[in-house]
Tab-separated table of C-alpha atoms in Angstrom:
chain	number	residue	atom	x	y	z
A	255	MET	CA	50.415	80.602	83.640
A	256	ARG	CA	52.328	82.988	81.423
A	257	ASP	CA	52.969	86.350	83.009
A	258	GLY	CA	53.842	88.605	80.049
A	259	PHE	CA	54.631	88.984	76.384
A	260	TYR	CA	57.199	90.507	74.008
A	261	GLY	CA	56.236	93.802	72.575
A	262	TYR	CA	57.574	97.250	71.187
A	263	VAL	CA	57.787	99.676	74.069
A	264	ARG	CA	56.835	103.091	73.005
A	265	ASP	CA	58.039	106.410	74.161
A	266	ASP	CA	54.815	107.161	75.870
A	267	GLY	CA	54.900	103.867	77.874
A	268	GLN	CA	52.466	102.105	75.728
A	269	VAL	CA	53.358	98.686	74.322
A	270	GLY	CA	52.851	97.567	70.595
A	271	ILE	CA	52.426	93.987	69.635
A	272	ARG	CA	53.074	95.044	65.863
A	273	ASN	CA	55.341	97.651	64.355
A	274	TYR	CA	53.380	98.846	61.389
A	275	VAL	CA	53.500	102.069	59.371
A	276	LEU	CA	50.113	103.330	59.375
A	277	LEU	CA	48.631	105.119	56.402
A	278	LEU	CA	45.818	107.068	57.782
A	279	SER	CA	43.153	108.583	55.489
A	280	GLY	CA	41.863	111.815	56.663
A	281	THR	CA	38.959	111.724	54.269
A	282	LEU	CA	37.133	109.605	51.790
A	283	TYR	CA	39.119	111.367	49.110
A	284	ALA	CA	42.402	110.316	50.266
A	285	ASN	CA	41.418	106.666	50.509
A	286	PRO	CA	42.981	105.275	47.133
A	287	THR	CA	46.242	107.044	47.742
A	288	CYS	CA	46.486	105.110	51.062
A	289	GLU	CA	45.588	101.933	49.431
A	290	ARG	CA	48.206	102.241	46.723
A	291	VAL	CA	50.976	102.933	49.144
A	292	ALA	CA	49.763	99.928	51.196
A	293	HIS	CA	50.032	97.627	48.104
A	294	THR	CA	53.438	98.722	47.326
A	295	VAL	CA	55.332	99.013	50.572
A	296	GLN	CA	55.720	96.182	52.935
A	297	ASN	CA	54.666	96.539	56.740
A	298	THR	CA	52.218	99.193	55.985
A	299	ILE	CA	48.565	99.264	56.931
A	300	PRO	CA	45.938	101.328	55.310
A	301	ILE	CA	42.994	102.901	57.273
A	302	VAL	CA	40.251	104.096	54.859
A	303	HIS	CA	36.642	105.195	55.534
A	304	PRO	CA	33.878	107.274	53.878
A	305	LEU	CA	33.927	110.203	56.373
A	306	GLY	CA	35.933	113.329	57.201
A	307	ARG	CA	33.827	115.698	55.360
A	308	CYS	CA	30.252	117.172	55.456
A	309	GLN	CA	29.517	115.881	58.995
A	310	ILE	CA	27.610	117.654	61.556
A	311	ALA	CA	30.041	119.057	64.404
A	312	PRO	CA	29.603	116.106	66.901
A	313	ASP	CA	30.121	113.614	64.075
A	314	LEU	CA	33.371	115.427	62.767
A	315	ALA	CA	34.626	115.270	66.299
A	316	GLN	CA	33.853	111.779	66.653
A	317	THR	CA	35.813	111.134	63.180
A	318	PHE	CA	38.688	113.140	64.434
A	319	ARG	CA	38.839	111.439	67.795
A	320	THR	CA	38.806	107.854	66.166
A	321	LEU	CA	41.460	108.772	63.598
A	322	VAL	CA	43.661	110.212	66.239
A	323	GLY	CA	43.012	107.161	68.470
A	324	HIS	CA	44.285	104.912	65.794
A	325	GLY	CA	47.443	107.035	65.310
A	326	ILE	CA	48.059	106.756	68.838
A	327	ASN	CA	47.363	103.006	69.145
A	328	PRO	CA	50.813	101.393	69.978
A	329	ASN	CA	50.717	98.936	67.077
A	330	ALA	CA	51.491	101.801	64.858
A	331	GLY	CA	55.267	102.487	64.959
A	332	ALA	CA	54.932	105.523	62.647
A	333	VAL	CA	51.909	107.230	60.988
A	334	ILE	CA	51.435	109.080	57.453
A	335	VAL	CA	48.159	111.008	57.543
A	336	VAL	CA	47.022	111.547	53.990
A	337	ASP	CA	44.464	114.350	53.132
A	338	HIS	CA	43.340	116.141	49.887
A	339	PHE	CA	42.409	119.418	51.479
A	340	LYS	CA	41.938	121.124	54.886
A	341	GLU	CA	38.653	120.177	56.589
A	342	ALA	CA	38.087	122.427	59.594
A	343	GLY	CA	37.547	120.169	62.541
A	344	CYS	CA	39.368	117.128	61.071
A	345	GLU	CA	42.516	118.388	59.563
A	346	ALA	CA	45.482	116.200	58.672
A	347	ASP	CA	47.881	118.565	60.485
A	348	ALA	CA	45.690	118.610	63.647
A	349	ILE	CA	45.448	114.813	63.557
A	350	ALA	CA	49.287	114.514	63.214
A	351	HIS	CA	49.778	117.035	66.003
A	352	GLU	CA	47.878	114.864	68.503
A	353	ILE	CA	49.562	111.675	67.337
A	354	ALA	CA	53.104	113.347	67.529
A	355	GLN	CA	52.468	113.745	71.471
A	356	THR	CA	53.268	110.049	71.666
A	357	GLY	CA	56.716	110.627	70.334
A	358	LYS	CA	56.344	108.372	67.420
A	359	PRO	CA	57.372	109.527	63.862
A	360	VAL	CA	54.284	111.207	62.053
A	361	GLU	CA	54.162	112.759	58.516
A	362	VAL	CA	51.465	114.418	56.655
A	363	VAL	CA	50.799	114.266	52.824
A	364	ASN	CA	48.456	116.638	51.265
A	365	ILE	CA	47.218	115.503	47.873
A	366	ARG	CA	46.549	119.092	46.744
A	367	ASN	CA	49.947	120.435	47.848
A	368	ALA	CA	51.646	117.409	46.304
A	369	GLY	CA	50.336	118.212	42.799
A	370	GLY	CA	47.932	115.505	42.635
A	371	VAL	CA	47.187	111.711	43.712
A	372	VAL	CA	50.123	110.465	41.747
A	373	GLN	CA	52.526	112.824	43.126
A	374	ALA	CA	51.025	112.202	46.591
A	375	THR	CA	51.332	108.556	46.194
A	376	ALA	CA	54.934	108.999	45.189
A	377	GLN	CA	55.611	111.072	48.365
A	378	ALA	CA	53.766	108.763	50.701
A	379	THR	CA	55.632	105.873	49.224
A	380	ASN	CA	58.919	107.377	49.719
A	381	LEU	CA	58.084	108.323	53.253
A	382	ALA	CA	56.813	104.769	54.067
A	383	VAL	CA	59.843	103.220	52.890
A	384	ALA	CA	61.938	105.593	54.960
A	385	LEU	CA	59.838	105.098	58.083
A	386	ASN	CA	60.174	101.443	57.764
A	387	ARG	CA	63.734	101.899	57.824
A	388	THR	CA	63.572	103.864	60.945
A	389	ILE	CA	61.298	101.764	62.904
A	390	THR	CA	62.039	98.182	62.025
A	391	GLY	CA	65.303	98.005	63.732
A	392	GLN	CA	63.429	98.247	67.049
A	393	GLN	CA	63.472	94.890	69.210
A	394	ARG	CA	60.835	93.535	71.132
A	395	ASP	CA	61.159	93.546	74.981
A	396	LYS	CA	59.579	91.396	77.569
A	397	VAL	CA	56.903	93.056	79.478
A	398	THR	CA	54.412	92.116	82.088
A	399	LEU	CA	50.631	91.340	81.532
A	400	ASP	CA	49.546	94.700	83.054
A	401	ARG	CA	50.709	96.363	79.830
A	402	LEU	CA	48.062	94.744	77.730
A	403	VAL	CA	44.979	96.256	76.724
A	404	TYR	CA	42.675	93.458	75.632
A	405	GLY	CA	39.789	94.067	73.304
A	406	ILE	CA	36.694	91.905	73.711
A	407	ASN	CA	33.728	91.657	71.182
A	408	CYS	CA	31.293	88.981	69.547
A	409	GLY	CA	29.370	88.592	66.610
A	410	THR	CA	27.047	86.390	64.480
A	411	SER	CA	26.098	85.239	68.065
A	412	ASP	CA	24.127	82.236	68.629
A	413	VAL	CA	23.016	80.032	71.704
A	414	THR	CA	26.578	78.678	71.997
A	415	SER	CA	27.993	82.182	72.484
A	416	GLY	CA	26.769	82.468	76.089
A	417	LEU	CA	27.518	78.810	76.860
A	418	SER	CA	31.126	78.411	75.515
A	419	HIS	CA	33.262	80.912	73.778
A	420	ASN	CA	32.100	84.157	75.491
A	421	ARG	CA	32.755	82.691	78.845
A	422	CYS	CA	36.211	81.609	77.724
A	423	VAL	CA	36.948	85.316	76.863
A	424	GLY	CA	35.494	86.249	80.125
A	425	TRP	CA	38.018	83.792	81.765
A	426	VAL	CA	40.905	85.391	79.889
A	427	ALA	CA	39.679	88.788	80.733
A	428	ASP	CA	39.698	88.102	84.552
A	429	ARG	CA	43.194	86.688	84.234
A	430	ILE	CA	44.513	89.761	82.377
A	431	ILE	CA	42.690	92.052	84.979
A	432	GLU	CA	44.073	90.008	87.969
A	433	ALA	CA	47.614	90.853	86.536
A	434	GLY	CA	46.724	94.523	86.399
A	435	GLY	CA	45.788	94.775	82.805
A	436	ARG	CA	42.921	96.445	81.091
A	437	VAL	CA	40.080	94.977	79.229
A	438	VAL	CA	37.874	96.962	76.884
A	439	GLY	CA	34.277	95.761	75.976
A	440	ALA	CA	31.586	97.575	73.886
A	441	GLU	CA	28.174	96.989	72.239
A	442	THR	CA	25.527	99.031	73.880
A	443	THR	CA	22.789	97.284	72.024
A	444	GLU	CA	23.921	93.865	73.851
A	445	MET	CA	23.694	95.486	77.191
A	446	MET	CA	19.999	96.004	76.759
A	447	GLY	CA	18.114	93.650	79.142
A	448	GLY	CA	21.348	93.256	81.197
A	449	GLU	CA	20.604	96.394	83.520
A	450	GLU	CA	20.334	94.361	86.692
A	451	LEU	CA	23.798	92.683	86.028
A	452	ILE	CA	25.226	96.035	85.123
A	453	ARG	CA	24.112	97.542	88.581
A	454	GLU	CA	25.612	94.539	90.346
A	455	LYS	CA	29.068	94.638	88.482
A	456	ALA	CA	29.563	98.352	88.235
A	457	LYS	CA	32.361	99.503	90.691
A	458	THR	CA	30.381	102.579	91.548
A	459	PRO	CA	26.794	103.625	91.103
A	460	ALA	CA	28.185	106.550	88.819
A	461	VAL	CA	29.652	104.002	86.408
A	462	ALA	CA	26.347	101.980	86.411
A	463	ASP	CA	24.307	105.221	85.694
A	464	LYS	CA	26.640	106.067	82.791
A	465	LEU	CA	26.092	102.579	81.308
A	466	LEU	CA	22.435	102.809	81.819
A	467	GLY	CA	22.248	106.071	80.325
A	468	TYR	CA	23.999	104.805	77.197
A	469	ILE	CA	21.307	101.976	76.898
A	470	ALA	CA	18.455	104.379	77.533
A	471	LYS	CA	19.669	106.738	74.751
A	472	MET	CA	20.221	103.902	72.283
A	473	GLU	CA	16.756	102.550	72.946
A	474	ARG	CA	15.134	106.108	72.585
A	475	GLU	CA	17.015	106.691	69.385
A	476	ILE	CA	15.814	103.282	67.982
A	477	LEU	CA	12.201	104.132	68.797
A	478	ALA	CA	12.543	107.836	67.398
A	479	CYS	CA	13.088	106.066	64.004
A	480	GLY	CA	9.439	104.892	64.285
A	481	VAL	CA	10.618	101.289	64.522
A	482	ASP	CA	10.938	98.858	67.320
A	483	LEU	CA	14.129	96.734	67.879
A	484	ARG	CA	12.461	93.434	66.922
A	485	GLY	CA	13.249	92.607	63.244
A	486	SER	CA	16.758	94.238	63.704
A	487	GLN	CA	17.998	92.591	66.936
A	488	PRO	CA	18.323	89.912	67.381
A	489	THR	CA	19.618	89.748	63.770
A	490	GLY	CA	18.460	86.961	61.360
A	491	ASP	CA	21.519	84.980	61.927
A	492	ASN	CA	21.233	85.389	65.764
A	493	MET	CA	17.591	84.080	65.506
A	494	ALA	CA	18.540	81.091	63.290
A	495	GLY	CA	21.208	80.131	65.849
A	496	GLY	CA	18.526	80.020	68.584
A	497	LEU	CA	18.539	83.401	70.195
A	498	SER	CA	14.976	84.474	70.852
A	499	THR	CA	15.206	88.050	72.198
A	500	ILE	CA	17.737	90.963	72.671
A	501	GLU	CA	17.725	90.173	76.466
A	502	GLU	CA	18.928	86.616	75.707
A	503	LYS	CA	21.660	88.024	73.288
A	504	SER	CA	22.671	90.500	75.731
A	505	LEU	CA	23.055	88.201	78.728
A	506	GLY	CA	25.151	85.666	76.503
A	507	ALA	CA	27.317	88.680	75.262
A	508	MET	CA	27.856	89.854	78.664
A	509	MET	CA	29.560	86.517	79.717
A	510	LYS	CA	32.771	88.114	77.921
A	511	TRP	CA	33.003	90.474	80.804
A	512	GLY	CA	34.057	87.944	83.177
A	513	THR	CA	33.660	88.318	87.024
A	514	THR	CA	35.540	91.355	87.959
A	515	PRO	CA	33.929	94.869	88.478
A	516	ILE	CA	33.292	97.250	85.711
A	517	VAL	CA	35.677	100.092	86.479
A	518	GLY	CA	34.697	102.709	83.909
A	519	ALA	CA	32.543	103.726	81.025
A	520	VAL	CA	33.645	105.667	78.037
A	521	ASP	CA	32.071	107.375	75.094
A	522	TYR	CA	32.658	106.176	71.478
A	523	ALA	CA	36.472	106.130	70.660
A	524	GLU	CA	37.485	107.822	73.898
A	525	ARG	CA	40.566	106.820	75.606
A	526	ILE	CA	40.301	104.780	78.603
A	527	GLY	CA	41.772	105.626	81.996
A	528	ARG	CA	44.919	104.092	83.553
A	529	GLU	CA	43.057	101.896	86.128
A	530	GLY	CA	43.348	98.197	85.629
A	531	GLY	CA	40.074	96.396	85.159
A	532	LEU	CA	37.143	96.097	82.758
A	533	TRP	CA	36.153	99.165	80.789
A	534	LEU	CA	33.047	99.492	78.768
A	535	MET	CA	32.534	101.834	75.631
A	536	ASP	CA	29.320	103.271	74.213
A	537	THR	CA	29.146	101.525	70.656
A	538	PRO	CA	26.485	100.107	68.472
A	539	GLY	CA	26.216	96.360	68.238
A	540	HIS	CA	27.547	96.737	64.441
A	541	GLY	CA	30.780	94.766	64.701
A	542	GLY	CA	32.941	96.961	62.524
A	543	GLU	CA	31.873	100.175	64.365
A	544	SER	CA	32.394	98.614	67.800
A	545	ILE	CA	35.736	97.190	67.215
A	546	THR	CA	36.841	100.386	65.665
A	547	GLY	CA	35.910	102.230	68.811
A	548	ILE	CA	37.886	99.846	70.802
A	549	ALA	CA	41.054	100.083	68.719
A	550	ALA	CA	40.719	103.829	69.207
A	551	ALA	CA	40.839	103.262	72.827
A	552	GLY	CA	44.253	101.730	72.514
A	553	ALA	CA	43.779	97.928	72.444
A	554	GLN	CA	46.623	96.145	70.828
A	555	ILE	CA	44.596	92.719	70.543
A	556	MET	CA	41.140	91.708	70.426
A	557	SER	CA	39.359	88.459	70.742
A	558	PHE	CA	36.321	88.168	68.682
A	559	ALA	CA	34.149	85.240	69.686
A	560	THR	CA	31.648	84.109	67.114
A	561	GLY	CA	28.857	81.583	67.090
A	562	GLY	CA	27.810	81.304	63.611
A	563	GLY	CA	31.223	82.222	62.136
A	564	HIS	CA	32.608	85.538	61.154
A	565	THR	CA	35.048	87.355	58.715
A	566	ILE	CA	35.733	90.449	60.898
A	567	ASN	CA	39.232	91.788	61.221
A	568	HIS	CA	40.491	95.260	62.283
A	569	PRO	CA	43.435	96.458	60.375
A	570	LEU	CA	45.573	97.841	63.125
A	571	MET	CA	44.226	95.959	66.506
A	572	ILE	CA	45.078	92.324	65.757
A	573	THR	CA	41.779	90.439	65.749
A	574	MET	CA	41.919	86.820	66.704
A	575	ARG	CA	38.716	84.680	66.314
A	576	LEU	CA	37.391	82.010	68.219
A	577	THR	CA	34.265	79.769	68.243
A	578	GLY	CA	32.709	77.342	70.591
A	579	ASN	CA	30.336	76.100	67.910
A	580	ARG	CA	31.508	72.897	66.234
A	581	GLU	CA	29.663	73.487	63.113
A	582	SER	CA	31.128	77.006	62.740
A	583	TRP	CA	34.517	75.596	63.199
A	584	SER	CA	34.095	72.984	60.418
A	585	ARG	CA	32.771	75.485	58.133
A	586	MET	CA	35.246	78.284	58.829
A	587	GLU	CA	38.361	76.770	60.166
A	588	GLU	CA	40.327	78.634	57.684
A	589	THR	CA	39.854	82.064	59.121
A	590	THR	CA	39.100	81.029	62.925
A	591	ASP	CA	42.243	80.803	65.264
A	592	VAL	CA	40.830	78.998	68.105
A	593	ASN	CA	38.190	76.289	68.587
A	594	VAL	CA	36.675	75.764	72.196
A	595	SER	CA	33.478	73.666	71.079
A	596	ASP	CA	35.094	70.808	73.207
A	597	MET	CA	33.457	72.572	76.108
A	598	PHE	CA	30.362	70.858	75.179
A	599	ASP	CA	32.037	67.526	75.660
A	600	GLY	CA	33.607	67.785	79.044
A	601	THR	CA	36.566	70.229	78.458
A	602	THR	CA	36.339	72.679	81.506
A	603	LEU	CA	36.392	76.329	81.217
A	604	ASP	CA	39.601	76.531	82.976
A	605	GLN	CA	41.204	74.326	80.226
A	606	ALA	CA	39.588	76.141	77.343
A	607	GLY	CA	40.299	79.507	78.940
A	608	GLU	CA	44.039	78.687	79.350
A	609	ARG	CA	44.193	77.567	75.660
A	610	LEU	CA	42.640	80.784	74.523
A	611	LEU	CA	45.025	82.884	76.758
A	612	ASN	CA	48.052	80.986	75.344
A	613	GLU	CA	46.911	81.848	71.942
A	614	VAL	CA	46.422	85.537	72.811
A	615	LEU	CA	49.799	85.712	74.246
A	616	ASP	CA	51.525	83.781	71.238
A	617	ILE	CA	49.782	86.484	68.901
A	618	CYS	CA	51.038	89.236	71.128
A	619	ASP	CA	54.462	87.784	70.545
A	620	GLY	CA	54.203	87.920	66.952
A	621	LYS	CA	52.288	84.866	65.792
A	622	MET	CA	50.102	85.681	62.879
A	623	THR	CA	46.493	85.302	62.997
A	624	LYS	CA	44.798	83.458	60.162
A	625	ALA	CA	43.290	86.844	58.921
A	626	GLU	CA	46.434	88.704	59.366
A	627	ALA	CA	48.207	86.275	57.154
A	628	LEU	CA	45.459	86.725	54.429
A	629	ARG	CA	45.733	90.593	54.846
A	630	GLU	CA	42.107	91.069	55.596
A	631	TRP	CA	41.428	94.678	56.522
A	632	ASN	CA	37.514	94.610	56.337
A	633	ALA	CA	36.463	96.310	59.798
A	634	PHE	CA	37.275	99.866	60.155
A	635	ALA	CA	34.117	101.687	60.508
A	636	ILE	CA	33.387	104.882	62.568
A	637	THR	CA	30.015	105.269	63.859
A	638	ARG	CA	27.862	108.157	63.520
A	639	CYS	CA	25.547	110.315	65.513
A	640	GLY	CA	23.770	112.489	62.826
A	641	PRO	CA	23.187	112.896	59.188
A	642	SER	CA	25.607	113.751	56.345
A	643	VAL	CA	25.285	117.527	55.539
B	11	MET	CA	40.125	40.193	68.899
B	12	THR	CA	37.936	42.841	67.302
B	13	GLN	CA	37.466	45.926	69.265
B	14	VAL	CA	33.735	46.762	69.508
B	15	ALA	CA	32.921	50.291	68.971
B	16	ALA	CA	30.950	51.878	71.817
B	17	GLU	CA	27.145	52.416	71.193
B	18	PRO	CA	26.439	55.756	69.588
B	19	GLN	CA	24.956	58.013	72.152
B	20	THR	CA	21.184	58.132	71.376
B	21	MET	CA	20.254	60.202	74.384
B	22	LEU	CA	20.257	64.002	73.550
B	23	ARG	CA	21.974	66.346	75.983
B	24	ALA	CA	20.900	69.917	77.068
B	25	LEU	CA	22.326	72.562	79.411
B	26	ILE	CA	20.396	74.313	82.169
B	27	VAL	CA	22.558	77.420	82.806
B	28	HIS	CA	20.853	78.440	86.171
B	29	PRO	CA	18.755	76.437	88.666
B	30	ASP	CA	15.939	79.108	88.310
B	31	ASP	CA	15.847	78.716	84.554
B	32	ASN	CA	12.530	77.454	83.035
B	33	VAL	CA	14.216	76.826	79.622
B	34	ALA	CA	17.150	74.370	78.845
B	35	ASN	CA	19.521	74.750	75.813
B	36	LEU	CA	19.693	71.573	73.541
B	37	ILE	CA	23.247	70.659	72.502
B	38	GLY	CA	22.952	69.834	68.828
B	39	PRO	CA	19.650	69.390	66.815
B	40	GLY	CA	16.640	67.161	68.204
B	41	GLN	CA	13.626	65.521	67.005
B	42	ARG	CA	10.008	65.266	68.406
B	43	GLY	CA	9.825	62.297	70.676
B	44	GLN	CA	13.523	62.094	71.406
B	45	ARG	CA	14.436	61.968	75.187
B	46	VAL	CA	16.831	64.636	76.428
B	47	GLN	CA	19.081	64.559	79.579
B	48	CYS	CA	19.242	68.087	81.002
B	49	VAL	CA	21.989	68.898	83.253
B	50	VAL	CA	21.986	71.973	85.495
B	51	GLU	CA	25.364	73.673	85.357
B	52	GLY	CA	27.617	72.801	88.336
B	53	GLN	CA	25.120	70.218	89.706
B	54	ASP	CA	25.004	66.240	89.375
B	55	GLN	CA	21.292	66.031	89.198
B	56	ILE	CA	19.919	65.219	85.764
B	57	GLU	CA	16.387	66.029	84.422
B	58	THR	CA	14.968	63.886	81.645
B	59	ILE	CA	12.468	65.781	79.267
B	60	ASP	CA	10.728	64.181	76.033
B	61	LEU	CA	10.943	66.594	73.226
B	62	VAL	CA	7.433	67.638	71.884
B	63	ASP	CA	8.784	69.438	68.744
B	64	ASP	CA	11.595	69.215	66.434
B	65	LEU	CA	14.414	71.466	67.402
B	66	PRO	CA	16.972	73.138	65.263
B	67	SER	CA	20.619	72.807	66.539
B	68	ASN	CA	21.303	74.389	69.983
B	69	HIS	CA	17.688	75.976	70.370
B	70	LYS	CA	15.817	75.988	73.801
B	71	LEU	CA	13.193	73.776	74.996
B	72	ALA	CA	10.830	74.358	77.981
B	73	ARG	CA	11.690	72.776	81.227
B	74	ARG	CA	8.349	72.977	82.551
B	75	ASP	CA	4.687	74.222	81.594
B	76	ILE	CA	4.622	78.147	81.116
B	77	GLU	CA	1.569	80.333	81.094
B	78	THR	CA	1.053	83.163	78.612
B	79	GLY	CA	2.713	86.309	79.849
B	80	GLU	CA	4.984	84.402	82.314
B	81	PRO	CA	8.615	85.391	82.336
B	82	ILE	CA	11.251	83.234	80.420
B	83	VAL	CA	14.164	82.779	82.478
B	84	LYS	CA	17.767	81.968	81.479
B	85	TYR	CA	21.091	82.606	83.213
B	86	GLY	CA	18.658	83.072	86.143
B	87	LEU	CA	17.425	86.565	84.579
B	88	ILE	CA	14.371	87.383	82.504
B	89	ILE	CA	15.034	87.137	78.676
B	90	GLY	CA	11.340	87.832	77.683
B	91	LYS	CA	7.768	86.423	78.319
B	92	ALA	CA	5.677	83.867	76.883
B	93	SER	CA	3.320	84.871	74.122
B	94	ARG	CA	1.228	81.847	74.422
B	95	PRO	CA	1.168	78.791	76.475
B	96	ILE	CA	4.219	76.596	76.313
B	97	ARG	CA	4.305	72.939	77.391
B	98	ARG	CA	7.293	71.211	78.824
B	99	GLY	CA	9.464	69.805	76.010
B	100	GLN	CA	8.323	72.288	73.454
B	101	HIS	CA	10.581	74.418	71.413
B	102	VAL	CA	10.959	77.930	72.879
B	103	HIS	CA	11.732	80.660	70.282
B	104	ALA	CA	10.300	83.867	68.746
B	105	HIS	CA	7.178	81.981	67.814
B	106	ASN	CA	6.209	81.675	71.552
B	107	ILE	CA	8.087	84.171	73.461
B	108	GLU	CA	8.721	87.835	72.972
B	109	SER	CA	11.125	90.655	74.171
B	110	ASN	CA	10.290	93.231	76.726
B	111	ARG	CA	12.605	95.823	75.339
B	112	GLY	CA	13.342	98.062	72.477
B	113	ARG	CA	9.733	98.163	71.356
B	114	GLY	CA	7.392	101.011	70.653
B	115	ASP	CA	4.158	99.416	71.931
B	116	LEU	CA	5.524	98.726	75.500
B	117	LYS	CA	6.874	101.097	78.120
B	118	SER	CA	10.404	100.004	79.133
């Protein structure tokens, strides 16, 4: 088994598997400026979103934490934060200040100070070109597997999820953890019904209680809306794929966790601790929101396992897709990286798992995912805890 | 000499994830009247069940008769309960089982 990968070792000890200039939009109103620069300058990644303004304080803090987490993510070699004004609680200078603690180059472009969006675009374009010149000379170094933070997620789940591809992800998670690495899972909705398993797998009762608290809170919030979960979860595509209840969906989703204990639980977009092992984050089942939380926690790469086929791709955390459903592979091979549907025809979990791990490490070394080659940037979405105000 | 192609496999296959499960997962689609070979994961023993309903791809079938209110077990854990009697070989899905969680009408 391979014991490491080639990455960009950062000043703060994290290891990037890409070396992008990140164009980080501070608010909805800076999005087009980031996108214009990204269309012009090679090796830049735009992160755009509808938030950063008129949010209640806990939401604004969550937006701030998520944006900072993306700036800190080691796949960004340098960052340009773009903003149109100063928003107390989510200010571009404060975001940049936090990111600068990593030692990576950070710049701020303020649209109002620049003299408008055209001037801001010019300023950010010049900065992006210069930052590329600064960071792209850096070489990849061989590092051991314990430097990997591996994100795990799934979507458009069906019955094959719990039987094939999620188990494969769990196999890879086990190998990375055995080597001292960290794995980050999420999706509180898909822990509902799995409480018994969580109690068994949690390293300490405190970890179990924290996770069970997240689940209970989510269930309360759903009921407080005057609805029950049936009709929303499992989703229509889950049901068509043979999943009958949220419990069945959850237990299939939890196959991704592998067999090692859960060492810690964190809030949405919170950074995980240094301890190697499986970490779980409180996020909704919504794919864009859950994988955004995981990227903010510092994962360089994610395996996204899909039953019915999926088009999700995070802009900064490299998202490799796999399926163990033969029909999905035939329909969506163009954007699915790994097929393990032969697990239904006698291929063992060890064989399929090793194939997935090799692909993960190839991608860490620089091999493009199919979605990356297509420059698909569709899954940055910050979750919310309250209304817009 | 002409090579004779192997007989296409007519017998359906299904997977039972845990020995305690009362449902099995069909692999691919199935039609009423077809015979299914069910394998319990990690065991050599095969159970044969005749399908009572048509089944969409990869859906569940009952491994034995199940009473209304009885737990539905998969992965060795409860995934819901029967909302009506289910016969061995019948399609098991949202029409005859229901969740115990996230519901306003039940205490969780």
